[in-house]
Amino acid sequence: MDRRVLGTLPRRLRGVVSPVVPRRTARARLAWLNEASTSIGTTLDLRRTAQEVTDFCVPWLADAAAVDLLESVLLGEDGAHGTAGTAPAMRAMAVSCVAELCDLEPDPVGEPSTFEHNKLVYSVCVSERRAAVVNRMRRPDFERVAPTSSAAEQMRKAGVHSYLAVPLVARGVLLGIADFLRCGASPPFGRADVELATQLASKAAVSVDNARLYGREREHVVSLQRTLLPRAIPSTAGLHVTGCYAPADDPHGVGGDWFDVVALPGGRTALVVGDVMGHGLPAAATMGRLRTVARALLSLDIAPERVLARLDLAARDLEDDQVATCLCAVYDPATATYTLASAGHPPPLLVPEPGSAQYAPVPAGAPLGAGVIPYDAACLTVPARGRLVLYSDGLVKTRRSGEDIDEQLEGLRAAAAGLSGEDLDGCRLTRTVPNTGNRYDESVLLVAAGRPEPLGGDMRVWRLPPDGTAAGTARRLVTEQLRHWELEELADVSELVVSELIGNALRHGGAPGELRMLRHDRLMLEVSDRGPDLPQIQHATESDEGGRGLQLINMLCRRWGSCRIPEGKVVWVEQDLPNGRGAT
């Protein structure tokens, strides 16, 4: 017999004494088969279904029973069609036996089975898709059935005298093998027993196939969801962000939760967490579309409340009429503040220090797709080593009756307060909340921790004079800072670029505001002004006296851009750093 280690059998089965299997009436056999419909396939888990088959058969049908499934079935793929030239790979999944057979040597559960050595099972069950039976076994028969000589000897010593194997076939596809043993005073398998086992195998195979198909569908949805989520969180200036996705324990819970982290100009970072109502492929597809729109809007450095307003319009344009919640936050390392806006999403959790946690007051707003705008923004200051936790409601929802959302949120707050900063950064919160073992909805989690002292390190911000001396002042500040960073080779280009930015701010923006300089993966320069119009590259003729500044910037820098802010606009440029000369 090719089975798992019997020491892992359920305790209630280890003490069962081998009975004499009586000859039962047709009515009793029919009642037993009817009971199988409710006892087998109670869940959509392959391992649990296989165990239910063996538990149901012992000791009523046999003194020992075991189930092996094809490797392809365990991977969610199709089983074996037709005949094959070689034995398909199988894996031991479940076993049950009476106490007298606990000394057998089966294959360990979860390990590859050795049915390829069982020529009887291969030639009859696998190739011909019919039952194989050996009654009144003699010494050569044990060698034909057992995977090893030692296992054959153990079967002989235990008094095994009858062997039966039946294929698990559903919809014309071979899924696995179920085999049975009788020993001692139990009668050998007769024709009626073979027919009964074959009918049971047909019922069990349908349950196994349903579990396979359901598992494959869940895996497809989870794979799609993971593909639509960020593969890696970008390194951002002034902020350390970790994120994770926790699938639901219940396959029905897979759907449309997402998060995103977007590096913005000026060292700012955008954080987004959203949740599409509903589950399955439609929710995951809607999530992918909304995330794409949100990322495109955030790359333009649009304020969080305006991003949500545009997302609401995009959600209303979807044909599925689905609704989603969303929380958007933008962190500015220069001021160590977050600007947040919410569309019906659970409030973010502020953890200023270990042992303390509270929810940040953010106006809730209406969910995306509801058509109720505008959204209001809130400003939040977080201590240098504090954490801001963004999550979806799957992290707190449970099946416990009588528990409202306030109690669930309080459980999350208490769990966060009990974790250290390192544990929060490691997403331990997904494993320590009260509903960890009872999660029926997926969840996402983002934990953002501000880097201490962003100014004076890799970022500098200066207020420029609102007159013609601004260009000279900016060139001097940039040159001194590059010398301090040991990046003198970038001074010439940086002086030229910042002069053009200041000139445009004086001509078209009223006056320059702030000059921001950031060294991270690249060197970034940013100049703000009060002008509302965003600059564009123009085609200058030979006789034109101006219009070439942005063309020059476009050629000298890696990239450039502009965006509106409440006070006007900012224009920024990025330059590549020499190898190994980035921020430390």
XYZ file of C-alpha atoms in Angstrom, residues 327-329 337-342 345-352 356-365 376-383 387-391 409 412-413 416:
44
model
C -7.436 56.620 0.667
C -4.781 58.847 -0.882
C -1.901 60.481 1.017
C 3.546 66.317 6.803
C 0.942 64.192 5.038
C -1.907 65.554 2.972
C -4.714 62.988 3.015
C -8.097 62.555 1.366
C -10.522 59.654 1.739
C -12.172 54.314 3.249
C -11.325 53.265 6.840
C -9.250 55.937 8.598
C -5.441 55.655 8.642
C -3.744 54.617 11.846
C -1.108 56.900 13.363
C 1.523 55.199 15.524
C 3.773 57.983 16.899
C 0.611 54.359 21.385
C -1.733 54.387 18.387
C -4.754 56.411 17.311
C -6.787 56.967 14.179
C -6.101 60.102 12.156
C -9.070 62.433 11.656
C -9.641 62.411 7.878
C -12.978 63.466 6.299
C -14.531 60.233 5.015
C -16.067 61.402 1.736
C -11.874 67.389 1.505
C -8.208 67.067 2.408
C -6.603 66.977 5.847
C -3.036 67.755 6.889
C -1.288 65.476 9.354
C 2.106 65.837 11.023
C 3.837 62.598 12.041
C 6.838 62.445 14.402
C 4.424 55.365 11.449
C 1.342 55.955 9.346
C -0.585 52.752 8.605
C -2.926 52.513 5.624
C -4.995 49.351 5.152
C -11.168 49.009 14.563
C -6.653 46.782 15.113
C -5.568 49.861 17.082
C -0.747 48.148 16.328
